[in-house]
Amino acid sequence: VVARAIQRIDQMEEVEKAKFRLSRDVVVVDSDGVGGAGDVDLGAIESASAIKVPDVVRELCRRLPLSRATIVTALKGCSRLEEVRANPAVFIDQVADCINRALFEELTVGIEYTPTGEFWPASNFRDRHQEETLALRVVPVERSVTDMVVCDSDVEEQFAIYLDGRADVPLFLKLPDWYKIPTPLGNYNPDWAFIRVGDSGRRYLLVRETKGTEDIEQLQWESEGWKIRFGEAHYNAIDIDYAFGRIPAALIDPSRISG
């Protein structure tokens, strides 16, 4: 974790000095009354005063699930520590992000899932279906266990329509909220499970996560990317093909699951 953290800190964006943007409001008083010409932007200036540096280690200890010794070792090993004087708040934010990413990256490499024999009963689809009583976006379908599928985005809606229109997908599910996979960052609820019939007639069980990007580093919330990696490890342990992405056709690429 320390080695990964040092590498990320050394490669993070430069911490610039704190800047203040100045503007002047012009007010005109004449026989017509009081008027104004609006704000006049005077530009940005760097702070020339001394900035008080807070206790960086204490603040990082408060934010990160790591020991003080580990955090100190990472800070001493990096080459960017002097930049804390330029803008302490930005420096702490960026370093915390770097160390967090290093920690979760290490967890995804070493995590192991072991089958326990536990399963979700199919009766949950009947007994718990009415827990979702109101949805803003629903898609009528024919190849699922319900005649309507609740979607959270345009990407999910497009994927539901795409699956429902494929003859080689006899059944698909929008996985419900109660279906969760435990991860070090909390429970993970993947999007889709479906059956695809291969060229030879063999049936494949697939799980897919649909997002608005193909780049896992560009996801809106950092934890999403790590949960996807943990989800992949989970499904690898039970020999189920798992992937994430944005383009429906790419998520059911026959070259991946032909047979």
Tab-separated table of N, CA and C in Angstrom, residues 34 38 41-42 65 89 150 160-161 222 252:
chain	number	residue	atom	x	y	z
A	34	VAL	N	-29.707	55.914	-8.905
A	34	VAL	CA	-28.525	55.090	-8.678
A	34	VAL	C	-28.528	53.943	-9.682
A	38	GLY	N	-22.166	47.117	-13.357
A	38	GLY	CA	-21.867	45.706	-13.156
A	38	GLY	C	-20.491	45.472	-12.577
A	41	ASP	N	-14.109	42.487	-13.364
A	41	ASP	CA	-13.188	41.447	-12.889
A	41	ASP	C	-11.769	41.992	-12.910
A	42	LEU	N	-11.131	42.008	-11.743
A	42	LEU	CA	-9.761	42.498	-11.635
A	42	LEU	C	-8.729	41.380	-11.709
A	65	PRO	N	-8.500	4.724	6.738
A	65	PRO	CA	-8.524	3.550	7.623
A	65	PRO	C	-7.154	2.888	7.708
A	89	ALA	N	-5.110	22.615	2.286
A	89	ALA	CA	-6.385	21.925	2.106
A	89	ALA	C	-6.374	21.080	0.837
A	150	VAL	N	-37.698	-1.677	-13.980
A	150	VAL	CA	-37.364	-0.354	-13.453
A	150	VAL	C	-35.915	-0.020	-13.811
A	160	ALA	N	-31.957	-2.547	-21.416
A	160	ALA	CA	-33.149	-3.370	-21.239
A	160	ALA	C	-33.836	-3.610	-22.583
A	161	ILE	N	-33.981	-2.558	-23.370
A	161	ILE	CA	-34.603	-2.681	-24.690
A	161	ILE	C	-33.764	-3.580	-25.588
A	222	GLU	N	-15.906	7.355	-6.760
A	222	GLU	CA	-14.718	6.500	-6.697
A	222	GLU	C	-15.064	5.084	-6.232
A	252	ILE	N	-22.271	-8.015	-24.897
A	252	ILE	CA	-22.679	-9.373	-25.282
A	252	ILE	C	-21.894	-9.774	-26.526
